XYZ file of C-alpha atoms in Angstrom:
577
model
C 16.035 0.050 -17.506
C 13.433 -2.406 -18.808
C 12.885 -5.898 -19.093
C 10.640 -8.699 -20.054
C 10.088 -10.753 -16.170
C 9.180 -14.304 -15.821
C 9.084 -16.636 -13.172
C 10.115 -20.111 -14.003
C 8.295 -22.391 -11.688
C 9.358 -25.498 -11.252
C 7.218 -28.793 -12.303
C 5.494 -29.579 -9.383
C 3.725 -33.124 -9.046
C -0.666 -32.712 -9.124
C -0.097 -34.328 -5.483
C 2.302 -32.071 -3.916
C 0.120 -29.843 -1.379
C 0.179 -28.094 1.528
C -2.438 -28.260 4.502
C -5.166 -26.261 3.932
C -7.245 -24.089 7.176
C -11.246 -24.969 6.745
C -13.320 -24.216 5.049
C -12.440 -26.109 2.365
C -12.478 -26.021 -1.545
C -15.306 -28.299 -1.743
C -17.205 -25.831 0.341
C -16.441 -22.937 -2.296
C -17.004 -25.361 -5.644
C -20.734 -25.743 -3.708
C -20.375 -22.104 -3.479
C -19.137 -20.931 -6.711
C -22.273 -22.908 -8.632
C -24.916 -20.727 -6.573
C -22.697 -17.474 -6.291
C -24.733 -15.838 -8.605
C -28.373 -17.130 -7.583
C -27.388 -16.504 -3.814
C -25.047 -13.610 -3.062
C -22.535 -13.412 -0.214
C -22.352 -9.923 0.006
C -25.006 -6.788 0.061
C -28.397 -7.237 -1.555
C -27.738 -4.073 -3.567
C -24.772 -5.946 -5.384
C -26.173 -6.306 -9.029
C -23.864 -8.854 -11.120
C -24.313 -9.256 -14.821
C -25.829 -13.163 -16.084
C -22.442 -15.073 -16.202
C -23.638 -16.674 -19.797
C -24.300 -13.348 -21.200
C -21.487 -11.392 -22.826
C -20.408 -8.316 -20.582
C -22.401 -5.438 -20.489
C -21.031 -2.427 -22.353
C -23.171 -0.157 -20.817
C -21.589 3.151 -19.174
C -21.638 3.206 -14.973
C -20.236 5.895 -14.245
C -1.146 13.273 -4.006
C -1.246 13.329 -0.419
C 2.274 12.448 -2.417
C 4.811 10.777 -0.784
C 7.799 12.489 -0.468
C 10.422 12.336 -2.604
C 13.057 9.327 -1.990
C 16.578 10.056 -0.562
C 18.857 7.394 0.356
C 19.483 6.671 3.865
C 23.410 7.318 4.251
C 22.904 10.845 5.479
C 21.993 12.201 8.685
C 20.212 15.119 7.768
C 18.147 12.616 5.408
C 14.325 12.814 6.288
C 12.849 10.251 4.134
C 12.521 7.793 7.054
C 9.954 10.391 8.849
C 7.321 9.269 6.571
C 5.532 5.770 6.323
C 5.406 4.306 3.025
C 2.855 2.316 1.284
C 4.218 -0.873 -0.673
C 2.528 -0.298 -4.065
C -0.451 -0.036 -5.992
C -2.116 -2.248 -8.843
C -4.260 -1.424 -11.332
C -5.920 -4.078 -14.071
C -7.918 -3.433 -16.841
C -10.310 -6.347 -19.081
C -11.921 -5.798 -22.451
C -10.451 -2.250 -24.312
C -8.166 -2.304 -26.999
C -6.260 0.186 -25.170
C -5.342 -1.755 -22.129
C -1.919 -1.492 -21.955
C -1.884 2.112 -22.362
C -4.540 3.058 -19.804
C -3.142 0.904 -17.274
C 0.216 2.787 -18.019
C -1.745 6.068 -17.344
C -3.272 4.528 -14.063
C -0.473 3.775 -12.946
C 1.093 7.305 -13.252
C -2.141 8.344 -10.818
C -0.728 5.450 -8.375
C 2.368 6.598 -8.474
C 2.681 7.987 -4.660
C 2.173 4.846 -3.840
C 5.477 3.362 -5.271
C 8.246 4.894 -6.745
C 11.120 2.668 -7.338
C 9.647 0.436 -9.780
C 6.760 -0.264 -12.475
C 5.520 -3.090 -14.989
C 2.969 -4.080 -17.192
C 1.667 -7.600 -18.206
C -0.926 -7.583 -21.453
C -2.538 -10.417 -22.939
C -2.117 -10.483 -26.872
C -3.095 -13.504 -28.741
C -3.430 -15.749 -25.341
C 0.597 -14.859 -24.864
C 1.494 -13.049 -21.517
C 3.986 -10.452 -22.956
C 5.473 -8.305 -19.554
C 7.592 -4.980 -19.317
C 8.985 -4.117 -16.070
C 11.853 -1.593 -15.120
C 13.313 0.256 -11.906
C 12.422 3.729 -11.622
C 9.273 5.762 -12.369
C 6.528 4.659 -14.762
C 8.118 7.564 -17.219
C 10.893 6.271 -17.041
C 10.034 2.611 -17.571
C 7.780 3.216 -20.270
C 7.654 5.427 -23.508
C 5.551 4.604 -26.742
C 7.828 1.821 -28.317
C 7.482 -0.156 -24.931
C 3.769 0.478 -25.137
C 3.603 -0.819 -28.617
C 5.131 -4.136 -27.501
C 2.058 -4.380 -24.990
C -0.602 -5.364 -27.194
C -4.211 -6.589 -26.125
C -7.432 -5.690 -24.828
C -6.409 -6.723 -20.974
C -3.706 -5.798 -18.867
C -2.074 -5.366 -15.392
C 0.262 -3.348 -14.003
C 1.699 -2.505 -10.751
C 4.298 0.577 -9.086
C 6.474 -0.929 -6.483
C 8.213 0.833 -3.337
C 10.759 -0.739 -1.504
C 13.269 0.445 0.853
C 16.569 -1.597 1.221
C 19.301 -1.570 -1.338
C 19.243 -0.875 -5.052
C 15.551 -2.147 -6.499
C 16.500 -5.105 -8.250
C 14.709 -5.692 -11.785
C 13.836 -9.502 -10.805
C 11.905 -8.071 -7.882
C 9.590 -5.496 -9.849
C 6.184 -6.763 -10.839
C 3.945 -7.851 -11.981
C 5.097 -11.621 -11.774
C 4.342 -13.827 -14.795
C 5.022 -17.408 -14.466
C 3.943 -20.551 -16.479
C 2.243 -23.595 -15.165
C 1.341 -26.678 -16.473
C -2.408 -25.018 -17.917
C -0.864 -22.108 -18.646
C 0.198 -18.799 -17.953
C -0.719 -16.210 -15.075
C 0.215 -12.877 -14.497
C 0.210 -11.395 -10.501
C 0.266 -7.778 -9.108
C 0.081 -7.624 -5.292
C -0.448 -4.723 -2.724
C -0.291 -5.964 1.076
C 1.832 -8.160 3.323
C 1.971 -11.913 4.246
C 3.142 -12.268 7.991
C 3.420 -16.154 6.938
C 5.237 -16.154 4.080
C 8.298 -17.859 5.886
C 6.237 -20.632 6.620
C 4.903 -20.952 3.331
C 8.041 -20.677 1.459
C 9.642 -23.600 3.970
C 6.881 -26.075 2.751
C 7.222 -24.950 -0.819
C 10.985 -25.428 -0.984
C 10.537 -29.080 0.613
C 8.432 -30.067 -2.144
C 10.766 -28.636 -4.478
C 10.012 -25.127 -5.233
C 12.557 -22.484 -6.788
C 12.459 -19.211 -6.007
C 13.786 -16.518 -7.712
C 13.111 -13.654 -5.538
C 12.248 -12.766 -1.869
C 8.966 -11.150 -2.599
C 6.034 -13.141 -0.537
C 3.569 -12.471 -3.918
C 6.065 -15.298 -5.513
C 4.865 -17.503 -2.857
C 1.267 -17.258 -4.240
C 2.466 -18.124 -7.747
C 3.679 -21.423 -6.687
C 0.313 -22.214 -4.437
C -1.446 -21.652 -7.327
C 0.926 -23.878 -9.968
C 0.542 -26.790 -7.127
C -3.237 -26.593 -6.438
C -5.108 -29.974 -7.756
C -7.853 -28.023 -8.542
C -8.438 -27.693 -12.180
C -10.350 -24.414 -12.725
C -7.939 -21.438 -12.572
C -10.595 -19.399 -10.152
C -10.852 -22.078 -7.613
C -6.914 -22.684 -7.844
C -6.676 -18.712 -6.466
C -8.966 -19.861 -3.906
C -6.596 -22.923 -2.994
C -4.050 -20.539 -2.817
C -5.558 -17.902 -0.746
C -6.860 -20.261 1.673
C -3.391 -20.636 2.687
C -2.085 -16.809 3.090
C -2.340 -14.925 6.545
C -2.233 -11.216 6.163
C -2.771 -8.458 3.405
C -3.178 -8.865 0.128
C -5.435 -6.740 -2.655
C -3.910 -9.041 -5.959
C -5.055 -8.376 -9.414
C -3.910 -11.993 -11.498
C -4.381 -12.056 -15.808
C -4.376 -15.309 -17.843
C -5.091 -15.667 -21.544
C -8.810 -14.971 -21.071
C -9.745 -14.091 -17.481
C -8.530 -10.757 -15.057
C -9.121 -11.764 -11.562
C -9.575 -9.457 -8.556
C -8.771 -10.820 -4.772
C -9.067 -8.993 -1.400
C -8.100 -10.428 1.927
C -10.773 -10.974 4.417
C -9.638 -8.592 6.735
C -9.769 -5.795 3.461
C -6.815 -4.052 4.972
C -5.403 -2.415 1.825
C -8.120 -0.803 -0.920
C -9.161 -2.102 -4.312
C -11.803 -0.747 -6.326
C -13.518 -1.493 -9.317
C -15.257 0.639 -12.502
C -16.188 0.488 -15.718
C -15.202 2.590 -18.758
C -17.932 3.762 -21.435
C -17.172 0.902 -23.881
C -17.869 -1.367 -20.880
C -13.991 -2.330 -20.093
C -14.053 -3.591 -16.638
C -10.994 -1.803 -13.995
C -9.515 -2.643 -10.760
C -7.432 0.192 -9.203
C -5.536 0.644 -5.608
C -7.463 4.082 -5.658
C -10.183 5.941 -7.222
C -7.812 8.319 -8.524
C -7.197 5.970 -11.098
C -10.069 5.148 -12.426
C -10.856 9.302 -12.775
C -7.363 9.849 -14.822
C -8.818 7.157 -17.366
C -12.422 7.766 -17.420
C -13.915 5.180 -15.501
C -16.959 5.420 -12.922
C -16.480 3.800 -9.643
C -18.672 0.882 -9.269
C -17.604 -0.271 -5.930
C -15.206 -2.021 -3.590
C -14.381 -5.203 -4.137
C -15.787 -6.783 -0.737
C -13.128 -8.161 1.588
C -13.035 -12.113 1.166
C -14.275 -11.492 -2.137
C -13.220 -13.150 -5.580
C -13.662 -11.264 -8.853
C -13.355 -12.931 -12.305
C -14.054 -11.140 -15.419
C -14.239 -13.476 -19.001
C -16.250 -12.968 -21.901
C -19.092 -14.193 -19.788
C -19.141 -11.057 -17.738
C -17.851 -10.804 -13.789
C -18.704 -13.466 -11.597
C -18.196 -12.756 -7.291
C -17.387 -15.501 -5.007
C -16.681 -15.138 -1.335
C -13.178 -16.563 -0.986
C -14.136 -17.739 2.498
C -16.147 -16.618 5.898
C -14.567 -12.600 6.474
C -14.451 -11.427 10.263
C -15.050 -7.606 10.814
C -13.385 -5.484 8.372
C -10.079 -3.713 8.972
C -9.085 -1.266 6.995
C -5.622 0.787 6.896
C -6.810 4.040 8.790
C -3.328 5.289 7.553
C -5.014 5.198 3.729
C -7.036 8.390 4.682
C -4.172 9.924 7.249
C -1.275 9.573 4.150
C -1.334 7.159 1.420
C -4.256 7.880 -0.484
C -4.258 11.292 -2.716
C -7.125 13.218 -1.756
C -9.214 13.202 -4.306
C -9.705 9.456 -3.796
C -12.637 7.520 -2.233
C -11.076 5.368 -0.026
C -13.018 2.484 1.736
C -16.133 4.045 0.542
C -15.137 7.468 2.101
C -13.533 10.838 0.693
C -9.761 11.295 1.662
C -10.259 14.705 1.348
C -13.210 14.964 3.910
C -11.599 12.747 6.247
C -8.255 14.806 6.402
C -10.199 18.124 6.409
C -12.269 16.958 9.419
C -8.521 15.432 11.386
C -8.193 19.421 10.792
C -11.307 20.967 12.407
C -11.135 18.218 15.295
C -7.322 19.221 15.989
C -8.382 23.273 15.958
C -11.563 22.064 18.118
C -9.991 20.040 20.776
C -5.991 21.856 20.957
C -6.694 25.535 20.201
C -4.216 27.911 19.967
C -3.738 31.623 20.123
C -1.915 32.078 16.750
C -1.478 34.247 13.515
C -1.460 31.938 10.851
C -1.750 28.469 10.100
C 0.668 26.539 7.639
C 1.232 23.047 6.809
C 3.756 20.505 6.282
C 3.479 19.962 2.499
C 2.151 17.864 0.501
C 0.498 15.509 3.029
C -0.542 18.297 5.913
C -2.061 20.822 3.511
C -6.094 19.937 4.005
C -5.931 19.170 7.657
C -4.019 22.651 7.947
C -7.178 23.832 5.331
C -9.688 22.283 7.792
C -7.599 23.325 10.988
C -7.714 27.117 9.612
C -11.228 27.317 8.622
C -12.047 25.898 12.060
C -10.124 28.499 13.978
C -11.100 31.036 11.895
C -6.930 31.971 11.135
C -5.775 32.711 7.869
C -4.259 29.434 6.049
C -0.539 30.423 3.983
C 2.115 28.443 2.465
C 4.729 29.049 5.030
C 6.810 26.118 3.399
C 7.523 25.904 -0.164
C 8.092 22.249 -1.169
C 10.455 21.781 -4.122
C 9.258 18.969 -6.804
C 12.394 18.762 -8.987
C 14.317 16.804 -6.157
C 15.466 13.524 -7.428
C 16.216 10.418 -5.570
C 19.692 11.072 -5.265
C 21.916 14.183 -4.423
C 25.310 15.502 -4.237
C 25.788 17.245 -0.564
C 28.343 20.022 -0.544
C 31.741 19.357 1.266
C 31.300 21.104 3.857
C 28.300 20.442 6.303
C 24.948 22.283 6.409
C 22.900 21.835 9.012
C 19.551 19.943 8.102
C 20.160 19.627 4.412
C 18.119 17.012 3.973
C 14.705 19.090 4.914
C 16.121 22.408 3.457
C 16.497 20.637 -0.073
C 12.789 19.856 0.114
C 11.270 22.730 2.229
C 11.657 26.055 2.108
C 10.044 28.404 4.523
C 8.799 31.719 3.518
C 9.645 34.461 5.647
C 7.264 37.141 4.858
C 4.784 34.741 6.040
C 6.349 33.687 9.391
C 8.387 36.429 10.299
C 7.228 37.642 14.055
C 4.252 35.282 14.001
C 2.502 32.943 16.071
C 2.316 29.661 13.855
C 0.226 26.304 14.024
C 1.990 24.042 11.268
C 0.294 20.652 10.715
C 1.306 17.684 9.547
C 0.248 14.168 9.290
C 2.170 12.289 11.536
C 5.379 11.762 13.593
C 7.428 8.731 13.032
C 11.053 8.905 14.615
C 10.593 12.859 15.623
C 13.927 14.083 13.463
C 12.491 15.556 10.828
C 9.777 17.558 13.010
C 12.504 18.510 14.947
C 14.020 20.398 11.943
C 10.952 21.993 10.248
C 10.535 23.362 13.892
C 14.182 24.818 13.718
C 13.682 26.232 10.368
C 10.930 28.009 11.133
C 12.082 30.145 14.026
C 15.481 30.794 11.681
C 13.009 32.254 9.101
C 11.416 34.477 12.326
C 8.445 32.533 13.198
C 7.905 33.916 17.141
C 6.103 30.456 18.286
C 5.667 27.626 16.228
C 2.915 25.265 17.381
C 2.886 21.483 15.989
C -0.617 19.678 15.552
C -0.345 16.060 14.094
C -3.764 14.697 11.929
C -3.076 11.534 13.461
C -3.129 9.706 17.032
C 0.747 9.251 17.963
C 2.345 5.454 16.052
C 3.297 3.481 18.779
C 3.562 0.642 16.800
C 5.092 -1.390 13.940
C 2.360 -2.454 10.834
C 2.671 -5.928 9.317
C 0.032 -5.568 6.682
C 1.931 -3.626 3.765
C 3.461 -0.645 4.949
C 6.959 0.069 5.983
C 7.335 1.361 9.876
C 10.464 1.099 12.019
C 10.530 -1.210 15.037
C 8.427 0.217 17.591
C 11.668 1.147 19.685
C 12.613 3.271 16.732
C 8.901 5.244 17.323
C 9.064 7.992 19.222
C 5.621 7.855 20.330
C 6.830 4.459 21.762
C 9.158 6.325 23.765
C 8.508 9.070 25.050
C 4.954 11.116 26.394
C 3.661 14.078 24.219
C 5.442 16.361 26.544
C 8.679 15.192 26.107
C 8.195 14.870 22.471
C 7.337 18.800 22.605
C 10.777 19.235 24.029
C 12.862 16.690 21.934
C 11.123 18.790 18.465
C 11.613 22.065 19.965
C 7.814 23.384 19.677
C 5.984 25.453 22.077
C 2.980 23.286 22.046
C 2.318 19.988 20.369
C -0.697 17.892 20.085
C -2.099 14.860 18.307
C -5.589 13.999 16.665
C -7.441 12.509 19.957
C -8.111 8.870 19.316
C -11.587 8.633 20.676
C -12.425 11.808 18.170
C -11.054 9.872 15.459
C -13.337 7.058 16.266
C -16.200 9.112 16.949
C -15.600 10.955 13.677
C -15.981 7.487 11.604
C -18.997 6.592 13.483
C -20.568 3.518 12.903
C -17.878 2.465 10.622
C -15.168 2.926 13.325
C -14.928 -0.659 14.101
C -14.397 -1.488 10.393
C -10.923 -0.131 10.592
C -7.273 -0.960 11.934
C -5.623 0.949 14.270
C -2.738 -1.106 15.469
C -0.281 1.606 14.481
C -2.016 3.435 17.156
C -2.673 0.913 19.786
C -0.358 -2.423 19.224
C -3.764 -4.825 18.821
C -3.424 -6.454 15.690
C -6.334 -7.933 13.748
C -4.060 -10.786 12.426
C -1.146 -11.498 14.986
C 1.919 -11.827 13.630
C 2.920 -14.853 14.776
C 6.457 -15.444 13.945
C 8.743 -13.368 16.366
C 11.364 -12.007 13.707
C 9.653 -9.451 11.093
C 12.048 -8.146 8.231
C 11.576 -4.707 7.177
C 9.682 -4.401 4.185
C 11.036 -4.579 0.348
C 13.343 -7.007 -0.916
C 16.498 -6.659 0.945
C 17.504 -10.243 0.755
C 17.512 -10.071 -3.676
C 18.840 -6.366 -3.508
C 22.461 -7.638 -4.278
C 22.873 -10.770 -1.813
C 22.549 -14.295 -2.426
C 22.228 -16.887 -0.208
C 19.492 -18.600 2.189
C 16.741 -16.051 4.019
C 18.793 -17.272 7.390
C 22.318 -16.660 6.073
C 21.842 -12.880 5.417
C 21.825 -10.715 8.516
C 20.069 -7.297 8.297
C 16.940 -5.194 8.362
C 15.878 -7.328 10.914
C 13.027 -6.043 13.581
C 11.794 -8.188 16.379
C 7.896 -8.788 16.465
C 5.429 -7.705 19.049
C 4.343 -11.215 20.056
C 3.712 -13.359 22.868
C 6.538 -14.346 24.275
C 4.807 -18.221 24.497
C 5.534 -19.165 20.955
C 7.848 -21.317 19.568
C 11.456 -19.512 19.406
C 12.120 -21.475 15.929
C 9.234 -19.289 14.400
C 10.036 -16.498 11.968
C 8.612 -14.191 9.705
C 9.606 -12.057 6.681
C 8.080 -8.589 6.057
C 8.610 -8.357 2.428
C 5.028 -8.085 1.213
C 3.442 -7.287 -2.377
C 6.534 -5.671 -4.088
């Protein structure tokens, strides 16, 4: 299922405007004129002369579990935290849309519910979006409809209802000075208040995605240069956003001041510039990784080269630690660190700080494999495949009429009796969310003959929801928020249980430890949710429902906010889908 997707923004007066936090746009105009002479970023950053043509010189799965509908009590899909999406942008390559297609394949683990590409040809933005996997949305015929040397793409994950086509990105909109496409990874915590102000000025919304808010803010900006319109819009955003924009002649990449979600830049040998959520996408299309897009940075690529602008004075970066624990592929470099090396080190720490006499080390595939390898190597015990994951389970399945215990887990994971029977087994997983799947896995292993099952978790206990672009349950549903480690061990039925100690995680990260966000482990939020209700990630409102945001109930969780806040404030956790 594929179709063109366009958002029609209402005609807005240039006098329509929202209040802006400081610094002002005038400050940014001044900064921009001096950007290339006096960088706001590390001195090692070398930017080309904006008045010369772009250089053509070469610079050089922790897979998400298969998605199941949440109707069956044996369903285990809700046991994994979910990344919302992945983005990619390419400028200066005649095969831009096809390279975008390949890059989205590499980012498929970040979202499996929808995909889209917008390409520019003869100053016209052409869009194809669809529900399903990248390979299901696009084929040769579809890609033939997307000629041009610049393109952006998006893969989407949602959690509630059907994946409605109108919510699949990239979004494309026309405004008085042209057209713009955007793909967004993240979540805006002030979405509801921004949307309310925009609706007061006459804006009409086609989706419940906070990404559409960004397009409206760009459209009503009183500044003429597109770059300053983006700055104008981003000054009003709070929360997490890594975005790529495309216009008739520009590709723009933006990252929020805290740098919650990843975004990297690379080049192909022909000089084409590539932005992507992870370096694994660069590897697939033979683009050499150059650097991250810095927190609070706007990078503009056009015929004059690359221009860098400091979006706003940014605080200490707070990058999502779960990119290293679970979301990113092991072959990616995220936030300047190898994901593989991080996960292997997590396993080594567990073997050192939570050792146990065992005969074999296994992993919950695929996300626990690298940490299990680290544990086994440090403990001097053989690593073996005690659980085999089926890679052929679709996103729906037919359950037999006679109830089969742990059906959902058994459909995905098959125990190997030859590895397990009579053995003391250490099983390594990346996290425990609600605990129901862990209990089923322990039971599965013991039914296959394991003498003892010792669970080791390659992350600290998750006690709080995330508001920055990760689908997490409410805090009350998180088992580590309700139970001690010993109580969790009893609940899942393992012979022992240990989590990665938080202090050891900080020690491993060394001088970089303060640059990561640990809100899910501590409940301390770099950007506090200022409003009382948070909507579960996913375009819930638009998935087959019509009405105002206030009139549609369901999918809401309480935010962990100061009780003194105005009770009328609410925020919808929909972000970047």
